[in-house]
Short mmCIF file of C-alpha atoms in Angstrom, two decimals:
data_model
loop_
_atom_site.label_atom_id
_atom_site.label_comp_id
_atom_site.label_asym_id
_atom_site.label_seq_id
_atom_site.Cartn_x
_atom_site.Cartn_y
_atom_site.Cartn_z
CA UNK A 1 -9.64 8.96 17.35
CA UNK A 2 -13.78 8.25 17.34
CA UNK A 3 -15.56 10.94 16.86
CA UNK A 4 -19.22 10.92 18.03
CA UNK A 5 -20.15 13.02 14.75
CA UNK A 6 -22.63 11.84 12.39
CA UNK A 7 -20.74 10.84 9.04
CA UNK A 8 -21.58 11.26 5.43
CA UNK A 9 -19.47 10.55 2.12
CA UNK A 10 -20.06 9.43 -1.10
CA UNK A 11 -20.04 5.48 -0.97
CA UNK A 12 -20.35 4.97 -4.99
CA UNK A 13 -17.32 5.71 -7.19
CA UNK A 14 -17.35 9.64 -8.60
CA UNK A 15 -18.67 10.83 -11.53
CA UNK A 16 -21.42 9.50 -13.87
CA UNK A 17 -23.58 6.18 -14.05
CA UNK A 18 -26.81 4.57 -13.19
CA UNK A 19 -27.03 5.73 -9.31
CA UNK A 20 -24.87 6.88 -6.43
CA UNK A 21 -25.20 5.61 -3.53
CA UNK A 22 -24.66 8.09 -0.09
CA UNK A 23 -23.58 6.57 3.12
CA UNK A 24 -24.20 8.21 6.63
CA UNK A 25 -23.44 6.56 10.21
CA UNK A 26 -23.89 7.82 13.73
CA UNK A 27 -26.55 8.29 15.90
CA UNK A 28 -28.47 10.54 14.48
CA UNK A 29 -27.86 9.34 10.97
CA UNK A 30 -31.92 8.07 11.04
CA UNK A 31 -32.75 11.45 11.94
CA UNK A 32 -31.05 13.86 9.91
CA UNK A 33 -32.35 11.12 6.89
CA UNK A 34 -35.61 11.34 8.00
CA UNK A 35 -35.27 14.91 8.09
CA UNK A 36 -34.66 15.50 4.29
CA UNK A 37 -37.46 13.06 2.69
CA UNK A 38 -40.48 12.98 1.91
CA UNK A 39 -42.14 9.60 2.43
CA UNK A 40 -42.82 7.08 5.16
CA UNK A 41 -41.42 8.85 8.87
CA UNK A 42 -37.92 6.61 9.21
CA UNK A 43 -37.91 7.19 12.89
CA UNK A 44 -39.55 3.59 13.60
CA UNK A 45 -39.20 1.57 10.00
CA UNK A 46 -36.86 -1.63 11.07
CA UNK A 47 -33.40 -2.09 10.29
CA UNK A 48 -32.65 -3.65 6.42
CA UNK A 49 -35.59 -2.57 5.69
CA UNK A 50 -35.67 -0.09 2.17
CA UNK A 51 -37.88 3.11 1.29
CA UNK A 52 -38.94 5.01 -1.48
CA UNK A 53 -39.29 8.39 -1.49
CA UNK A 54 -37.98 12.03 -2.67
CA UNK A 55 -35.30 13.86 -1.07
CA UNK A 56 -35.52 17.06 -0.55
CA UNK A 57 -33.97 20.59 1.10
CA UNK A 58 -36.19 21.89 3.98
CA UNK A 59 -33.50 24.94 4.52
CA UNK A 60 -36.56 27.06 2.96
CA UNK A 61 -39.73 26.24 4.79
CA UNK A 62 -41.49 28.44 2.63
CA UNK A 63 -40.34 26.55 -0.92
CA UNK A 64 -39.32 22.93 -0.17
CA UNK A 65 -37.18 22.14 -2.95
CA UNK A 66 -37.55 18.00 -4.29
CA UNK A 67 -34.06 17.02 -5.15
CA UNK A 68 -34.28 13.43 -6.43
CA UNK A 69 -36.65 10.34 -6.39
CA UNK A 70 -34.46 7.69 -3.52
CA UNK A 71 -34.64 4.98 -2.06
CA UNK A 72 -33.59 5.02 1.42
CA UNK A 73 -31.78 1.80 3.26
CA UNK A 74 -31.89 1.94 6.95
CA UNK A 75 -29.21 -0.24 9.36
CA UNK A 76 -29.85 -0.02 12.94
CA UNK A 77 -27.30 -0.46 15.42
CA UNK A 78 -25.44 -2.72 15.94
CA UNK A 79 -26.59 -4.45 13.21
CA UNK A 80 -24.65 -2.35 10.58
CA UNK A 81 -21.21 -2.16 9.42
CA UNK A 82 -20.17 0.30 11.59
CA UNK A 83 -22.24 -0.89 14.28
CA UNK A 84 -24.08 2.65 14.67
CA UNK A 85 -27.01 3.27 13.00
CA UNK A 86 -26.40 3.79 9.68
CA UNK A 87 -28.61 5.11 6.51
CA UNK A 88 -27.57 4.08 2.50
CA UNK A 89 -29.30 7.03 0.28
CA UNK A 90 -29.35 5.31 -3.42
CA UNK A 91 -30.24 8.49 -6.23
CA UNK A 92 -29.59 8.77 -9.77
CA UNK A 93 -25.82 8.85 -10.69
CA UNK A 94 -25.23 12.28 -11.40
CA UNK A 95 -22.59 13.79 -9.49
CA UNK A 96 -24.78 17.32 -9.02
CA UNK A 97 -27.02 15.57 -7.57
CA UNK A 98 -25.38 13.27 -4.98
CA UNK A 99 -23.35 16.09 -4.29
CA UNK A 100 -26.53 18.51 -3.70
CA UNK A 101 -27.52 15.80 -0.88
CA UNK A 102 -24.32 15.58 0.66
CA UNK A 103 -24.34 19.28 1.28
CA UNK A 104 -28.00 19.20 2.44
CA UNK A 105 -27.38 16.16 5.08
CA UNK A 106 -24.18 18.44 5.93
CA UNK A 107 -26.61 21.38 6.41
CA UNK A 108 -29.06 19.19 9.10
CA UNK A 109 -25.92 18.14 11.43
CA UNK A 110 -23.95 15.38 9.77
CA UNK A 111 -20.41 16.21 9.25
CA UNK A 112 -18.18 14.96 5.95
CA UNK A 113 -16.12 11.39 6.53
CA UNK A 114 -12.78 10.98 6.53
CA UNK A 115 -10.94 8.59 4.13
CA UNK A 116 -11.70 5.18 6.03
CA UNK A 117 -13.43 6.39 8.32
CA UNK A 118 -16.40 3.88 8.24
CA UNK A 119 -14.24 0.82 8.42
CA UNK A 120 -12.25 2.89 11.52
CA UNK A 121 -15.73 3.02 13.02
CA UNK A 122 -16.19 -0.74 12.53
CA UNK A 123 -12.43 -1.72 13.80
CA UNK A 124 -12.97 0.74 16.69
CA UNK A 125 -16.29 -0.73 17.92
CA UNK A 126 -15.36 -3.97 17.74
CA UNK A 127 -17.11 -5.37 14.67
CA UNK A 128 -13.72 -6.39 12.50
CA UNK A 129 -10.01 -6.56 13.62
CA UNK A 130 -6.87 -4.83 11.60
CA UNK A 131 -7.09 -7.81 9.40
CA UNK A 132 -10.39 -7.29 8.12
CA UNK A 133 -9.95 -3.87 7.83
CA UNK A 134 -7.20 -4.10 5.61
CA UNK A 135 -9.00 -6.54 3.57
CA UNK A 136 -11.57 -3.88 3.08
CA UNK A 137 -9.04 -1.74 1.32
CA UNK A 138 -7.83 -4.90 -0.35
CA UNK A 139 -10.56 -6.23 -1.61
CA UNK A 140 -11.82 -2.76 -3.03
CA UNK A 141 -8.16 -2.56 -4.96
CA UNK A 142 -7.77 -5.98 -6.20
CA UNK A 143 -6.71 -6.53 -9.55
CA UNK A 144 -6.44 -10.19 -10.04
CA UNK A 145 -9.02 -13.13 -9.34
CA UNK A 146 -6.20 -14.26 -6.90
CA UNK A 147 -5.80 -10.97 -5.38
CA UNK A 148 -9.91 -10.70 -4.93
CA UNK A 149 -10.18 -14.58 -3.34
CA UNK A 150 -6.90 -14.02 -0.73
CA UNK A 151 -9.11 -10.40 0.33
CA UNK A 152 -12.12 -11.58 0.89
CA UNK A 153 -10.76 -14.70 2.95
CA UNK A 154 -9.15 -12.07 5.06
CA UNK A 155 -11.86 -9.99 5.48
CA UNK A 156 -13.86 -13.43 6.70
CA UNK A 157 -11.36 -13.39 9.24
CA UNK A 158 -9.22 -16.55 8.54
CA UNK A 159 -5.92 -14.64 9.25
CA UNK A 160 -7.41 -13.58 12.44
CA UNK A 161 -8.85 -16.55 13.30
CA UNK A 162 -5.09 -18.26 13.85
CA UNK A 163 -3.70 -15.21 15.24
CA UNK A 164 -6.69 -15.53 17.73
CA UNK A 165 -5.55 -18.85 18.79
CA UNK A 166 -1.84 -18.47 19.00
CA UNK A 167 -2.23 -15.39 21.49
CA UNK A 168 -4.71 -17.49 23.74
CA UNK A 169 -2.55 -20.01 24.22
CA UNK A 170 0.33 -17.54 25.01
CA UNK A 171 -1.81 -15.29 26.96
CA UNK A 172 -2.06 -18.48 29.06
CA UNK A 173 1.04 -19.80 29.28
CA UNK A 174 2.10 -15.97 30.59
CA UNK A 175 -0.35 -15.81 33.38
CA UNK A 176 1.18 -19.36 34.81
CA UNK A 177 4.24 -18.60 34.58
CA UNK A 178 3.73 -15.35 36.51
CA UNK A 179 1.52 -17.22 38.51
CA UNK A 180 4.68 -18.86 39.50
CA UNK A 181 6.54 -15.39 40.41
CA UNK A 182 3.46 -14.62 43.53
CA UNK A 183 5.05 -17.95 44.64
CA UNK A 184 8.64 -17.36 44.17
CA UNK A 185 9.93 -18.55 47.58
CA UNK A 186 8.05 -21.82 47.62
CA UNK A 187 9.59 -22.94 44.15
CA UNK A 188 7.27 -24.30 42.42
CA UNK A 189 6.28 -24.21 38.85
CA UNK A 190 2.82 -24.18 37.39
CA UNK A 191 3.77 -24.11 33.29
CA UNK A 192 5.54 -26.73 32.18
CA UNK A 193 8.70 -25.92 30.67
CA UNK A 194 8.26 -28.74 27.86
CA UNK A 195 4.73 -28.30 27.58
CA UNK A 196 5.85 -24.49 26.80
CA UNK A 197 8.43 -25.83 24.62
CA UNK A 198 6.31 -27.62 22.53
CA UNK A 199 3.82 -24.57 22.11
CA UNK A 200 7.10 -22.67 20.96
CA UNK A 201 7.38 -25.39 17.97
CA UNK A 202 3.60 -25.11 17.24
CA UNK A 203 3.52 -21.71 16.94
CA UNK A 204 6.70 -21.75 14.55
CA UNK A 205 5.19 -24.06 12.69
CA UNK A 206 2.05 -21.81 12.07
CA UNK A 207 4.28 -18.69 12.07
CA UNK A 208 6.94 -19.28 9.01
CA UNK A 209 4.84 -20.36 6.53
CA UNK A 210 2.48 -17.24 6.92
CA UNK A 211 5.45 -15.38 6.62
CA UNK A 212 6.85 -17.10 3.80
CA UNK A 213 3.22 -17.16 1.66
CA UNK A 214 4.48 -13.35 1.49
CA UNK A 215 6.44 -14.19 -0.99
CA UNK A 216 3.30 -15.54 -3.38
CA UNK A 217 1.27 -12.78 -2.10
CA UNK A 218 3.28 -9.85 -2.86
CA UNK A 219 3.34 -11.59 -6.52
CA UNK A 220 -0.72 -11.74 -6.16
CA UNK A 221 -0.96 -8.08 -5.18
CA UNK A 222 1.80 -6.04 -7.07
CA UNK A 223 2.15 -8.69 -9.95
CA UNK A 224 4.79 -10.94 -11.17
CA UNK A 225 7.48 -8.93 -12.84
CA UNK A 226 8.35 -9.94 -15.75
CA UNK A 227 11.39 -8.99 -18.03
CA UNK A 228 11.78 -9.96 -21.74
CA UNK A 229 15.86 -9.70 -22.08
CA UNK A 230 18.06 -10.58 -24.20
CA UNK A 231 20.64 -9.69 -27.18
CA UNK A 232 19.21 -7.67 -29.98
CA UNK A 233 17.00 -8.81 -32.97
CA UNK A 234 16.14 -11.92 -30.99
CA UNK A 235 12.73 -11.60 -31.02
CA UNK A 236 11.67 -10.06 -27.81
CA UNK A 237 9.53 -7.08 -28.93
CA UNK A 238 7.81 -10.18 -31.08
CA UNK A 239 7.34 -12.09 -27.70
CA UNK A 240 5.62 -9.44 -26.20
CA UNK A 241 3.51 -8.78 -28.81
CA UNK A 242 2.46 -12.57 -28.81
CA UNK A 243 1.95 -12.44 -25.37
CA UNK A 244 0.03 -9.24 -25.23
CA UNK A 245 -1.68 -10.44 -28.52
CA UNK A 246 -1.72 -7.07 -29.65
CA UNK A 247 1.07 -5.13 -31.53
CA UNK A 248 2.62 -2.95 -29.04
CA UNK A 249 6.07 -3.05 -29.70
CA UNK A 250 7.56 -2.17 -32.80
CA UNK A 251 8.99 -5.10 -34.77
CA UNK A 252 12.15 -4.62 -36.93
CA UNK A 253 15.00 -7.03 -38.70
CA UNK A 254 16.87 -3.96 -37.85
CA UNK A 255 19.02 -4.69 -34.38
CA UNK A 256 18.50 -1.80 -31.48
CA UNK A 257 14.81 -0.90 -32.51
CA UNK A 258 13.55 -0.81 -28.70
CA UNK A 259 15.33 1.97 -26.77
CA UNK A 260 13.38 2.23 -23.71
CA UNK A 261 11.28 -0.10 -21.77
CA UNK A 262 7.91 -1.20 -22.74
CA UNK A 263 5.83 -2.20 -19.55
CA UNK A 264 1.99 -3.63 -20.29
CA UNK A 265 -0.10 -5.39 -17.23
CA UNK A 266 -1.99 -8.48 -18.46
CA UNK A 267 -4.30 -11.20 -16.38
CA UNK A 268 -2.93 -15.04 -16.30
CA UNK A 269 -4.68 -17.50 -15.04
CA UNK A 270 -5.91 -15.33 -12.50
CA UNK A 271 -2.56 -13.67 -11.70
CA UNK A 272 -1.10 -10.49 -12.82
CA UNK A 273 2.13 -10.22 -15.17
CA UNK A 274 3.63 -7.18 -15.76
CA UNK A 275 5.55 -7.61 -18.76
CA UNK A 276 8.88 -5.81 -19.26
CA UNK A 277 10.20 -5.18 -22.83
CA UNK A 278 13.40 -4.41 -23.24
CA UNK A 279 16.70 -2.97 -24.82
CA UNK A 280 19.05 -5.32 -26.93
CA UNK A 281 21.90 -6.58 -24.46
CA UNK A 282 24.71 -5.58 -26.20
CA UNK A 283 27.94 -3.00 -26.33
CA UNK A 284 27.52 0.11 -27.68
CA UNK A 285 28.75 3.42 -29.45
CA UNK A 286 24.99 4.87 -29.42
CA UNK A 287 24.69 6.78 -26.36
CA UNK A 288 20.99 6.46 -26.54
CA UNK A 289 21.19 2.76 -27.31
CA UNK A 290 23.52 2.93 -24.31
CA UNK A 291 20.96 4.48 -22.04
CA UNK A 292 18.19 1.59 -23.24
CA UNK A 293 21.25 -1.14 -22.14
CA UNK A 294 21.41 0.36 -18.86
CA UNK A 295 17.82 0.94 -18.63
CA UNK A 296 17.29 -2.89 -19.29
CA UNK A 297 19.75 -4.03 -16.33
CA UNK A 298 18.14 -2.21 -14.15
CA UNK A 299 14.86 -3.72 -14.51
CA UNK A 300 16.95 -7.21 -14.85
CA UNK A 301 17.80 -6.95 -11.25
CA UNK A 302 14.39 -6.24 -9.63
CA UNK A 303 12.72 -8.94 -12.19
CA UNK A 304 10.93 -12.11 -11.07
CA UNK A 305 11.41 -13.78 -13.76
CA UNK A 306 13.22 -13.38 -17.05
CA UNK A 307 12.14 -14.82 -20.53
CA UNK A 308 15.52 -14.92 -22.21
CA UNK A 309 15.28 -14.69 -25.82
CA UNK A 310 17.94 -16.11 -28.15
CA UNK A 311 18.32 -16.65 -31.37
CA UNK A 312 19.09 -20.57 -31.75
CA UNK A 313 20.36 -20.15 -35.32
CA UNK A 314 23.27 -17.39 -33.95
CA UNK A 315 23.76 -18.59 -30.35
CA UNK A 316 25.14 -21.72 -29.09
CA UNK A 317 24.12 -23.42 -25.40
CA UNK A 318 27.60 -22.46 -24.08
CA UNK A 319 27.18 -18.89 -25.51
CA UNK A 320 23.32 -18.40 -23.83
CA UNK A 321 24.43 -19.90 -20.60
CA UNK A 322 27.16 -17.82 -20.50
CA UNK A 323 25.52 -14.45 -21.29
CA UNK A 324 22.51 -15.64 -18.93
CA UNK A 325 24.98 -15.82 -16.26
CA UNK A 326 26.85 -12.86 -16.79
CA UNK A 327 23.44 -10.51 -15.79
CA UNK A 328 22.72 -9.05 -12.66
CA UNK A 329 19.83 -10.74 -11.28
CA UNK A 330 18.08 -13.10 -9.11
CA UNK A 331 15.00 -14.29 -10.72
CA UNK A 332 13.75 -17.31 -11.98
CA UNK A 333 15.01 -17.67 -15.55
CA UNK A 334 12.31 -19.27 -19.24
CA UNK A 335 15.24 -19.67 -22.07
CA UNK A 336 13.11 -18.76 -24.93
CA UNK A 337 14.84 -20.41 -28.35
CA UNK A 338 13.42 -18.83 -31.84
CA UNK A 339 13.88 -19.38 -34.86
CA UNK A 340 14.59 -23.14 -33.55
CA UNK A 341 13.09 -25.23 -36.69
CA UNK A 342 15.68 -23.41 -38.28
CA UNK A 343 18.93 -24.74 -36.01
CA UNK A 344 20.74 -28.15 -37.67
CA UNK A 345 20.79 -29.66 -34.06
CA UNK A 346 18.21 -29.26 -31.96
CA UNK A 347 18.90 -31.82 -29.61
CA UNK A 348 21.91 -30.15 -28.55
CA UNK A 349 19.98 -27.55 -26.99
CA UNK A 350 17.68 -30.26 -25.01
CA UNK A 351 20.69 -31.71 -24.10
CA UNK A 352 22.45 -28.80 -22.73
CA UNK A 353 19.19 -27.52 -20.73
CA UNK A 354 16.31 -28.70 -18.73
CA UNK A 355 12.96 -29.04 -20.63
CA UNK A 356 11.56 -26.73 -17.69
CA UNK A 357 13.71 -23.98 -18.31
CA UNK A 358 13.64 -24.10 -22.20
CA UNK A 359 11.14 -22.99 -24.67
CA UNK A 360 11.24 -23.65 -28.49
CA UNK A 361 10.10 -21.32 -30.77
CA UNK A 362 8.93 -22.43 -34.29
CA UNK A 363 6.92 -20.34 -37.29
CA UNK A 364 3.74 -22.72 -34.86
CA UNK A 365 4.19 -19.39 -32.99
CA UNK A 366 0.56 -19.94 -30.93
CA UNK A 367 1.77 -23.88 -30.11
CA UNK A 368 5.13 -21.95 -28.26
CA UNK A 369 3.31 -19.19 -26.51
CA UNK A 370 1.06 -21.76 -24.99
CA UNK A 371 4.33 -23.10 -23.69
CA UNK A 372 5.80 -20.26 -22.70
CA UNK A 373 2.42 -19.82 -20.67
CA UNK A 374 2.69 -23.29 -19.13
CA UNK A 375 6.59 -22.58 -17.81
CA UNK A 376 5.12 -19.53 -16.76
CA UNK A 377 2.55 -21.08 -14.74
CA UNK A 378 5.10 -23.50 -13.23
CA UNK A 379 7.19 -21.09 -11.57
CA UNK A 380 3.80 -19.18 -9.93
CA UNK A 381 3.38 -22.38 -7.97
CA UNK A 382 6.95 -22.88 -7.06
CA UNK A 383 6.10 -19.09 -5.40
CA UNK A 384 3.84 -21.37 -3.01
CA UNK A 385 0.33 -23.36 -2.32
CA UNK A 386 -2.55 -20.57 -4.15
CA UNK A 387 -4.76 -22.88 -2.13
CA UNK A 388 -3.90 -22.02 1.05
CA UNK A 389 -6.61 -20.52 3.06
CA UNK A 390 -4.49 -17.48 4.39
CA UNK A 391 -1.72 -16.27 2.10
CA UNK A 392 -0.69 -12.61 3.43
CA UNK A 393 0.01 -9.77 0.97
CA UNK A 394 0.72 -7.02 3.76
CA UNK A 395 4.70 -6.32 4.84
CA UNK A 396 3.53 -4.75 7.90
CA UNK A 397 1.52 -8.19 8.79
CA UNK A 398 5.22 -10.31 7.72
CA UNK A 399 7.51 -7.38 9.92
CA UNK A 400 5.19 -8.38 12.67
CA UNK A 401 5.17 -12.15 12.69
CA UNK A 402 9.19 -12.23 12.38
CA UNK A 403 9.35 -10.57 15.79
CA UNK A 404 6.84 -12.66 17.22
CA UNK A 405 9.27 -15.35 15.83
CA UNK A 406 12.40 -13.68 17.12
CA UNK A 407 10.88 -13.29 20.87
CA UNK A 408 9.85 -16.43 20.87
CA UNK A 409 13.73 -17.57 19.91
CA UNK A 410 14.24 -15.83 23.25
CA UNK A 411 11.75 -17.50 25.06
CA UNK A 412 13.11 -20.99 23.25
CA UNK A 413 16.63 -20.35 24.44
CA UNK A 414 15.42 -18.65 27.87
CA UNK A 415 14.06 -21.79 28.99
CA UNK A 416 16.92 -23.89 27.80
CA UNK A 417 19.00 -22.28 29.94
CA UNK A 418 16.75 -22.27 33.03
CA UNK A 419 16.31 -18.19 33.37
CA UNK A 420 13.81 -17.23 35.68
CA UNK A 421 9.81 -16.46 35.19
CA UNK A 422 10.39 -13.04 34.77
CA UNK A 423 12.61 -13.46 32.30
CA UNK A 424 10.50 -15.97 30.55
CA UNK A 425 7.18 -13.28 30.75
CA UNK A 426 8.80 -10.23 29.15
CA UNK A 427 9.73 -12.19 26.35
CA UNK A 428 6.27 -13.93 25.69
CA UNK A 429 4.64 -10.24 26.49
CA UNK A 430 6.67 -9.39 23.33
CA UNK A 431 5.72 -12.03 20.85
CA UNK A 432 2.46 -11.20 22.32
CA UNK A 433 2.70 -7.73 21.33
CA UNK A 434 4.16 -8.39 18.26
CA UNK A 435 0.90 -10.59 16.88
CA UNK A 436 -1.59 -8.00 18.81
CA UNK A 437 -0.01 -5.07 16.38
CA UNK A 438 -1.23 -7.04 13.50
CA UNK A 439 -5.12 -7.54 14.80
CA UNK A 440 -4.44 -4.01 15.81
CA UNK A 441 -5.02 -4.91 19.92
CA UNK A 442 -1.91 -3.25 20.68
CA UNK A 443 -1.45 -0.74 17.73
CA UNK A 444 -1.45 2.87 18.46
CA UNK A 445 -3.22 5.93 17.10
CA UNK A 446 -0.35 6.89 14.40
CA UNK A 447 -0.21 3.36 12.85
CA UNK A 448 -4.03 3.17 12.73
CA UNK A 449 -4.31 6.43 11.21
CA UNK A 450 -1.72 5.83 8.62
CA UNK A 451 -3.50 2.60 7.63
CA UNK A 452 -7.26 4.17 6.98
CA UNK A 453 -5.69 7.28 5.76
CA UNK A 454 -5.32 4.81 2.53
CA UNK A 455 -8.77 3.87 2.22
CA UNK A 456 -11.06 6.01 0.08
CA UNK A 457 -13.76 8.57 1.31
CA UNK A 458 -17.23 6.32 1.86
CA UNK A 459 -15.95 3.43 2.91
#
């Protein structure tokens, strides 16, 4: 899976803006650099060290052709990301010309990257686990203050950090207890069997809740989603607008305006909402209207959360709970009242509902969305602790720790019933392998190509 090439991509995003920057690794990455400019010999400069310079395209000894004014940043191994030596080539941001060096660095022995490739290079040799590679790709695609904060705490290796601990204490535990097995006719026993015990409960009890903070950091990553339901006229394409504080939805005392869903992205409080508008719930002759209905329950049952919209001046508690309960879903549910000032009794509606499940919507439209914000904000935290030092936002990393869970289950339940060492081995070799696939100790060639075949070229 290494190759002993020397690499070369773009680093810098494609297409126009103040510089590029070109990234090369390998060992003759110094070399072929030096090769192409014009300016102090790189051969011997030290490592972080930076150079100014033109590059240029000795393919025609006879007309050496000047391609750009750079500035040259040389990494020597192992003190580079990839641990090889390593060579940043900053030039002006035009595409022609970071693509003109490219090809010329191709032309004196360096070969193009491969999406990842550079962060495969660093996993491979040593310098960063799965983990951190992952964060990599993380961190480059985050969306959300959240989602940036949980990547680069990753990438720090916090995640790996406890990982690294569980397995050494396992790893140890193992060798003892097949420590006894060379000693099997003397019966005796070198691990514990309550000392082993309680390392089973520790481990759970570092175990579930990484697996659970899944739950907050899928919400982190893909964003909370968020559907706007409810019968029709009720206000919901106003909601969104309010929300979105922009008119995106077209607003109409006519019932059945929105046909389709309306989907917007905004940032709250440092999470990621993706706001759902949606159809009137109601029977229909309309066959498009119809469509819009259906439309609507579908996105009801993947929602997070619903902001149910009534009209308080046409509905009645009994009539909102009931309809509320009569949709397909599973999400957390805002009751969203407009038009309240307007309703005889309010306190009928306080009455019937919890004040952190109900909104009230007045013409002081800005003093409701603020509310709607806070309830909102209240059901993020129920999600789980945003202050956690390692939240985890990968499904392959939460697959992995519920099998380390499950063997050890069999380990728990192996030693309650007083099964032999070997017994009692296989099953911590599998909780073992289980955690080692997520630091990527134990994962083979296919996995680790389809993870850096998601990173981008340069990095």
């Amino acid at each position: 899976m290494l190759r002993q090439e020397t690499i070369v991509a773009l680093a810098s995003p494609e297409g126009m803006g103040a510089i590029h920057v070109i990234r090369m690794s390998g060992e003759e990455a110094i070399a072929i650099a030096n090769e192409c400019f014009q300016g102090t010999s790189l051969l011997d400069v030290p490592s972080h060290s930076a150079h100014y310079g033109y590059f240029v395209d000795r393919s025609n000894a006879k007309a050496i052709q000047r391609i750009d004014e750079v500035l040259i940043t040389v990494f020597r191994s192992p003190k580079s990301f990839t641990t090889e030596d390593c060579v940043e080539i900053s030039c002006h941001g035009s595409m022609v010309i970071a693509q003109k060096i490219i090809n010329t660095l191709i032309q004196a022995g360096a070969v193009p990257a491969e999406a990842g490739e550079f962060t495969l290079r660093a996993f491979l040799h040593g310098r960063i686990d799965l983990t951190q590679a992952e964060a990599v790709a993380d961190l480059i695609a985050s969306k959300s203050e959240h989602d940036r904060t949980i990547a680069l705490n990753q990438m720090r290796g916090g995640f790996r950090n406890q990982l690294k601990n569980l397995r050494s204490e396992l790893v140890k535990f193992k060798a003892l207890v097949e420590l006894e097995l060379d000693f099997g006719e003397e019966d005796v026993e070198f691990a514990e069997r309550q000392d082993l015990l309680d390392l089973i409960a520790q481990i759970r009890s570092v175990i579930k809740p990484l697996a659970e903070s899944f739950t907050l950091g899928n919400v982190i990553k893909e964003g909370l989603v968020t559907v706007i339901a409810g019968k029709p006229n009720a206000g919901k394409s106003t909601l969104l607008n309010a929300l979105l504080r922009d008119n995106r939805a077209i607003v109409s005392n006519i019932a059945g305006t929105t046909r389709d869903t309306i989907e917007e992205v905004i940032q709250f409080e440092g999470f990621r909402l993706r706001l759902i508008d949606t159809a009137g719930l109601r029977e229909s002759d309309d066959i498009i209207e119809q469509v819009g209905v259906a439309k609507a329950k579908e996105e009801l049952a993947k929602a997070q959360l619903m902001l149910y919209v009534f009209d308080a001046g046409q509905e009645s508690p009994h009539s909102v709970r009931k309809h509320v309960e009569s949709l397909n879903h599973d999400s957390a549910v805002i009751l969203i009242g407009n038009k309240m000032d307007e309703c005889d009794d309010t306190e009928v509606w306080q009455e019937a509902f919890p004040e952190s499940t109900l909104v009230s919507l007045t013409q002081e439209a800005e003093d409701g969305i603020s509310l709607i914000q806070d309830k909102i904000i209240a059901v993020l935290q129920g999600l789980g602790d945003i202050h956690s030092d390692v939240i985890l936002t990968n499904s392959r990393h939460v697959y992995s720790l519920k099998e380390a869970l499950a063997s050890m289950e069999k380990v728990e339940q192996a030693l309650k019933l007083g099964l032999t060492g070997d017994l009692l081995s296989s099953d911590i070799q599998q909780s073992l392998n289980a955690l080692g696939n997520i630091t990527g100790e134990v994962t083979n060639d296919e996995v680790l190509g389809y993870i850096f075949s998601k990173f981008c070229i340069g990095k």
